[in-house]
Every structure is written in C-alpha cells, then in structure tokens.
XYZ file of C-alpha atoms in Angstrom:
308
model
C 150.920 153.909 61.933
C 149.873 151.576 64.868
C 150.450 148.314 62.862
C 148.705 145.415 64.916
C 147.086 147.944 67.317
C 142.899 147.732 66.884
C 140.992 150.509 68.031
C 143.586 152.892 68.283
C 143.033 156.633 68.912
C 145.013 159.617 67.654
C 144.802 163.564 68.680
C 146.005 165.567 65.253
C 146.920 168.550 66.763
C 146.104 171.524 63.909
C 146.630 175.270 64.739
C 144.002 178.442 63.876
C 146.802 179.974 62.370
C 148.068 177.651 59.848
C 146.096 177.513 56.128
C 143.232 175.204 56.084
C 144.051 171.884 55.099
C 147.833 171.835 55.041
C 148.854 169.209 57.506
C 151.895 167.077 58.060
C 152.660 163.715 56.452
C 152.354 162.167 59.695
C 149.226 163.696 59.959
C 147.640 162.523 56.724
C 148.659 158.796 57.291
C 146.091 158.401 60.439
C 143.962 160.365 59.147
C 144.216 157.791 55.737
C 144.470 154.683 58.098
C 141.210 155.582 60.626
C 138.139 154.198 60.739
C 136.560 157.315 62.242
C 137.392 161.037 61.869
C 136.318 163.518 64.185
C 136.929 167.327 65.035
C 136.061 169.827 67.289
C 134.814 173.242 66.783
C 137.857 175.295 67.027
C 139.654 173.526 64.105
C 136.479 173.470 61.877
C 138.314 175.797 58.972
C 140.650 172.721 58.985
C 137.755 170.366 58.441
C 135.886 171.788 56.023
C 139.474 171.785 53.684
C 140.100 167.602 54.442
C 136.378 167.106 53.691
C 136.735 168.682 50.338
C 139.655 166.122 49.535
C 137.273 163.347 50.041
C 137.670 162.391 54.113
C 135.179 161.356 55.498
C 134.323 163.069 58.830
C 131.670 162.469 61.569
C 130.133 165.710 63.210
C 129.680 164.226 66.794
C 131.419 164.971 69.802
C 134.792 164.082 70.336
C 132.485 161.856 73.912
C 130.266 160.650 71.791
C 132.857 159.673 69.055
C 134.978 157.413 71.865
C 131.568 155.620 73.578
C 130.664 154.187 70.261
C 134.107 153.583 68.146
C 134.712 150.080 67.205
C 137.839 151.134 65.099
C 140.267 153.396 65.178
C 139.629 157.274 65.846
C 141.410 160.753 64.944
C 139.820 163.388 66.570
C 141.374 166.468 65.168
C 141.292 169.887 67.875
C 143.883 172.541 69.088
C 147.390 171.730 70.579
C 145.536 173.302 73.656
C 142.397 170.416 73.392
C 144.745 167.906 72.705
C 146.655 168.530 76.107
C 143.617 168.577 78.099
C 141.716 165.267 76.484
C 144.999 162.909 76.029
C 146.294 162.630 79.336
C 142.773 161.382 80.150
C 143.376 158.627 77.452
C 145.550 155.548 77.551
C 148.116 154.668 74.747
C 146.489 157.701 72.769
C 148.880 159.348 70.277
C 149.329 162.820 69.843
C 150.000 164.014 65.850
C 151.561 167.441 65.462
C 148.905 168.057 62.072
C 150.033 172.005 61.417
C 152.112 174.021 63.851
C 151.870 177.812 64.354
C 154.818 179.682 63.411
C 156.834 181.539 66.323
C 154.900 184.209 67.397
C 151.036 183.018 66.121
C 150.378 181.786 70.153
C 150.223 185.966 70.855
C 147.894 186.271 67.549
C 146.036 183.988 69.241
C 145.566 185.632 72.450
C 144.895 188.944 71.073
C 141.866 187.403 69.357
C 140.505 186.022 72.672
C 141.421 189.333 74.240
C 139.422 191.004 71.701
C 136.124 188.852 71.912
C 136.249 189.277 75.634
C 136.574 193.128 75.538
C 133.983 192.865 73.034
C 129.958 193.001 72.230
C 128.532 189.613 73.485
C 132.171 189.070 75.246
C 132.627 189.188 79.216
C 131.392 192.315 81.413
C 133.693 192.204 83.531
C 136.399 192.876 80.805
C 134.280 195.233 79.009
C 134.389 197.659 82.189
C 138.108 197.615 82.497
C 140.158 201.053 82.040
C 143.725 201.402 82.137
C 143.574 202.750 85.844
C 141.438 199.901 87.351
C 144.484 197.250 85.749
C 147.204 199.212 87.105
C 147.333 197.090 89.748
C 147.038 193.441 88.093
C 150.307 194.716 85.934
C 152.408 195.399 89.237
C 150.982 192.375 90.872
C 151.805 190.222 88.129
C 155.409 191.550 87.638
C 156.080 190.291 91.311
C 154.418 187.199 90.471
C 156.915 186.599 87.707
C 159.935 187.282 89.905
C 158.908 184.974 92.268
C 158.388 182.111 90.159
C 161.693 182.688 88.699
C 163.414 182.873 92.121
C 161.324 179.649 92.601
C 162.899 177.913 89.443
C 160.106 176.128 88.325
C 160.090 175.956 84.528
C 156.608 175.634 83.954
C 155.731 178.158 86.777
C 157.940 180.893 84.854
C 155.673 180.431 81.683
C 152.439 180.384 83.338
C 153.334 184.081 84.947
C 154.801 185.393 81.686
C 151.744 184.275 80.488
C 149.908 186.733 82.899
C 152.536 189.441 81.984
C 151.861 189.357 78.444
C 148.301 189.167 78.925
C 148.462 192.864 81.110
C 150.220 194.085 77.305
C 147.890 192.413 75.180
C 144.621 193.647 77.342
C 145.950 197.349 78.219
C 146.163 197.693 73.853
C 142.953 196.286 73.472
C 141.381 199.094 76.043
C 143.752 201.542 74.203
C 142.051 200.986 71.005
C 138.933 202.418 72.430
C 140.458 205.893 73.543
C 140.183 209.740 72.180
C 143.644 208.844 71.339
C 143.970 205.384 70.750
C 146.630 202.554 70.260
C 146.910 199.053 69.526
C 149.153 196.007 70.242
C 150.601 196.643 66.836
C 151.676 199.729 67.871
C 153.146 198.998 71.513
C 155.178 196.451 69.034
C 156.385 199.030 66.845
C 157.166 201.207 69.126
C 159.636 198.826 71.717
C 160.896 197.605 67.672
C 161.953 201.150 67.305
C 163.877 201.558 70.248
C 165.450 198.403 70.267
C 167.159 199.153 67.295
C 167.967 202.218 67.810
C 169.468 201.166 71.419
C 171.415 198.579 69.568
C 173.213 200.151 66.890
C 176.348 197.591 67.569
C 173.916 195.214 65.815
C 171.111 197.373 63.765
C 174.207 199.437 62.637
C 177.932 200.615 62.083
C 178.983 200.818 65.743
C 181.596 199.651 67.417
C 180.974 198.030 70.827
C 182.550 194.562 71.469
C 181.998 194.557 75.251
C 178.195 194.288 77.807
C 180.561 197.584 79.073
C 180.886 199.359 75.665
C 177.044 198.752 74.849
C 175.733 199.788 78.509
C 177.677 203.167 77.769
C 176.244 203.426 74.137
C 172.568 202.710 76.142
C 172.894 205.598 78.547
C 174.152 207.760 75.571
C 171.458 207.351 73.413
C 168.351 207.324 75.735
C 170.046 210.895 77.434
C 169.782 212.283 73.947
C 166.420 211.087 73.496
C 165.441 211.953 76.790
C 167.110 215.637 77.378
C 164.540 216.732 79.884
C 166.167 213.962 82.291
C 169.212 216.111 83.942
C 169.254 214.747 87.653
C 170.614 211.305 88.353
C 167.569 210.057 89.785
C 164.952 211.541 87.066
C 162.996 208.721 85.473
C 162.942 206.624 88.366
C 159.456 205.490 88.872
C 157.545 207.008 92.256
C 155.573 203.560 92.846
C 158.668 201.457 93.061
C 158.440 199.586 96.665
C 161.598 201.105 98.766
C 163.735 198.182 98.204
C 163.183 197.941 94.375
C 163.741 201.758 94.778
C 167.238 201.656 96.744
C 168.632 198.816 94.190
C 167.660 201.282 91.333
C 169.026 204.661 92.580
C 172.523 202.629 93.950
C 172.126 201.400 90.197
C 171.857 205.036 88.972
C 174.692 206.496 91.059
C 177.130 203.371 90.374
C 176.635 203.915 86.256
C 177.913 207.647 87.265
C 180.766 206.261 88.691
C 179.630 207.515 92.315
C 179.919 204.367 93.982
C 182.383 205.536 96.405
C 180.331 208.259 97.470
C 177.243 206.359 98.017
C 179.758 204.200 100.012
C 180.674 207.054 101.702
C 177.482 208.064 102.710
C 176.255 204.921 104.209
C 179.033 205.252 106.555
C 178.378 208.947 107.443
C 175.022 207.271 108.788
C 176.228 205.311 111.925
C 173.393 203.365 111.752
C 172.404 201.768 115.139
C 171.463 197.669 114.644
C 167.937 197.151 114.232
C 167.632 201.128 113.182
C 165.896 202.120 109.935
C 169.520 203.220 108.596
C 170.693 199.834 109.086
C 168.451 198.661 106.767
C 168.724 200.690 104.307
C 172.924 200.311 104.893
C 172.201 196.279 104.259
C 170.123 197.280 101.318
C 172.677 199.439 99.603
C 175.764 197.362 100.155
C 173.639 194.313 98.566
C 172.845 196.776 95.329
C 176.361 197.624 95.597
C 177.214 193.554 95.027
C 175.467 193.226 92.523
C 172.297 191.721 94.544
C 169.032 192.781 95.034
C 167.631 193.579 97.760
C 164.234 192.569 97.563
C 165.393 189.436 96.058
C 167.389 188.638 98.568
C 164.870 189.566 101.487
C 161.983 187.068 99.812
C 165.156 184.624 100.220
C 165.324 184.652 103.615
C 161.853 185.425 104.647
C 160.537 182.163 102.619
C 163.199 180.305 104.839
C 161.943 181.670 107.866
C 158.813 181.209 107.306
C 159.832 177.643 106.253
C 161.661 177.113 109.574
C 158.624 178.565 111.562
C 155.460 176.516 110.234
C-alpha cells in the first residue's frame, strides 16, 4: 500500500454478482492498512461478510466519510460508483475488490429492468407494450451504425448498450403475456440456432472456407424455413429503401443472379438526377460490396460539414 502517503483514499471496487466477502488480495491489504472503512448501499451484502471477519466499518456516507477523515479511507461501492466518485478525487486509488464474471453486467441489467417494469418501479416503463417500443429498437439500431461509422470506441458501447437494453426490456414485457417469454428464453433460442447454423464447429461438417459456411447457412435456414420459396421472401417490409435495395441485390447475388440484376439496371436508361439513377447508384454500390445507406450518411455528414 501507499507507504509514506497520510490520508490516503482508496475505491474497492466489489461487484453484486460475486459471493459476499470474497475479495482480492489487493483488496484486503487497504482494507487491513485503513484507518476508516466505508461502503455504500449497493455493496452492503459485501459488508455485512467483512464485518463478520472483524473489520471495522463506519455506516456514514461515503460525503460525510471524506469531510471528517483524518486517516486513510476505503470506501467500498460498485465499479459503476467508483467511476463516477474517483475522477472527482485527487491521487485516489481504485482497487478491483471482486470482479463479475463475463456476462454478470447483463444479469445486472435485467435486474434493473425488472424493478423498473415492476410494482413501486417507474410508470412510464410499466405502460410499455411491445408495439409502443417498436420504434426505440429501429431507432437505436441506426444509432449503433452510426457510431460505428463514427469510430468512436466508447460511443460504440454506449449504443450497444441501448441495443441490448431494447432485448432485455422487450423479455421483461414478454413475461407478462397470454403467452409469455423471458430473456432466458430469447437466449436459448438464438443458442439453438447458432449451433445448428454452425455445424462446421458444433459438429462433423466440413467447411474450411467464409464461402463453404455461407452455403451451409442458406442450406440449413431453407430447410428450416420451407414456406420461404421466392428470392425475396423474408425480407422485412419496414426496411428504409436503401437498407432494402442492399438486401434484395444481397439476395439475388447469393443466387448467383448478379449479372441479371446488372442487366437490369442497364435496361433502365436512367436519366441523371431521375429516381432510376438512384436506385442504379444504389445497386452498383450493393453490387461492390458497399452499402448504400452507409455510404450516403458518408457523404451527407461531409456536406453538411462543408455547408455549416
């Protein structure tokens, strides 16, 4: 610990989802070497199991805790607490106390999902229905490809974030249903078909190219779809046109139609500035391997750059 460093202060970071109590080494030394232990609410479970070992611990707020210290401090919260409070703190430590295993961050949220949906949670949640988020889903998916188009690392989580949450709340409104679901379910179920869609991996076949296994992918999911005859079925309605076009050039190209969609662009004659000149631009970028609507929001943001 902090040799020669008085009045030091240390955020031991300990996670819901790890058993009371069972911290890391680093993690009992400032808690050993502190002159004042504190903790907030959402690690209590946590508290309660280093008080019964003989620590110590002051039930004040982590505010009232700094004001007053004259020694050292560990105030013990969430990861999520400690990001918030240290950057507010200079020369305070952060301890990693417990860590949640891969995965326990979406535990996490389905619990807060669930309180909000529930009793004594938030109204507005509580009147949501599958219909009225329809929208938020769709909005969020463009949200997402933006920020990855924009790069930004942190950006990228923060709408994933929103993504999953559409998953995790749509299950928790499932749940209450004539016929209903959960989040364990919607897991089981993508499982499932992941390994069946995969049997290179889950199983004996052979596919040792991306070609091999897209032609294994269209195999299966036409035998497990055999309603879905026509090229184009399964193609959702709502797609925006230029989502749409990159989709049914996707579609037609997997057929081994290319040259006919090819073809059929030129048939059009499209006029400059027409509507069949746009959707000629659109299809030859789907053809290349772009998108379309990617590659629009590309040049719009740098006109709209150029023109503010």
């Amino acid at each position: 610990m902090p040799a020669g460093r008085a009045g030091w202060l240390a955020f031991v970071t300990c996670s819901p989802l790890t058993a009371p109590g069972q911290l890391t080494r680093a993690a009992w030394q400032v808690i050993e070497e502190a002159d004042i232990i504190g903790y907030s609410g959402a690690v209590a479970e946590h508290a309660t199991a280093i008080a019964a070992e003989g620590v110590m611990l002051a039930p004040d707020s982590f505010d009232t805790l700094r004001g007053r210290r004259r020694g050292s401090l560990v105030w013990m919260c969430t990861p999520a607490e400690a990001d918030d409070l240290a950057p507010r703190e200079s020369g305070a430590m952060v301890i990693v106390g417990s860590q949640a295993p891969l995965g326990g961050g979406v535990v996490e949220l389905v619990e807060v999902v669930d309180r909000l949906r529930s009793p004594g949670g938030c109204p507005w949640d509580a009147e949501q229905t599958h219909e009225s988020l329809a929208p938020y889903a769709a909005e969020e998916a463009f949200e997402l490809a933006e920020a990855i188009e924009g790069g930004d690392r942190g950006d990228i989580a923060d709408e994933l974030g929103d993504v999953l949450l559409q998953v995790v709340f749509h299950a928790r409104v499932a749940q209450e249903h004539a016929e209903p679901f959960d989040i364990d379910d919607v897991a089981a179920r993508i499982v499932t078909k992941l390994r069946r869609r995969h049997p290179h991996v889950f199983a004996d076949v052979h596919a040792p190219t991306a070609a091999h296994v897209e032609a294994n992918w269209e195999a299966i999911k036409a035998a497990e779809k055999p309603e879905r005859t026509g090229v184009f079925d399964g193609i959702p309605a709502g797609l925006p046109p230029l989502e749409r076009t990159a989709k049914v050039v996707s579609r037609l190209r997997r057929a081994g139609r290319a040259d006919e969609v090819r073809a059929a662009i030129d048939d059009l004659g499209a006029q400059p500035g027409s509507p069949q000149a746009l959707l000629a631009t659109a299809v030859t970028l789907a053809l290349a391997g772009e998108e379309p609507a990617s590659a629009l929001r590309h040049e719009l943001a740098a006109l709209e750059q150029r023109l503010t």
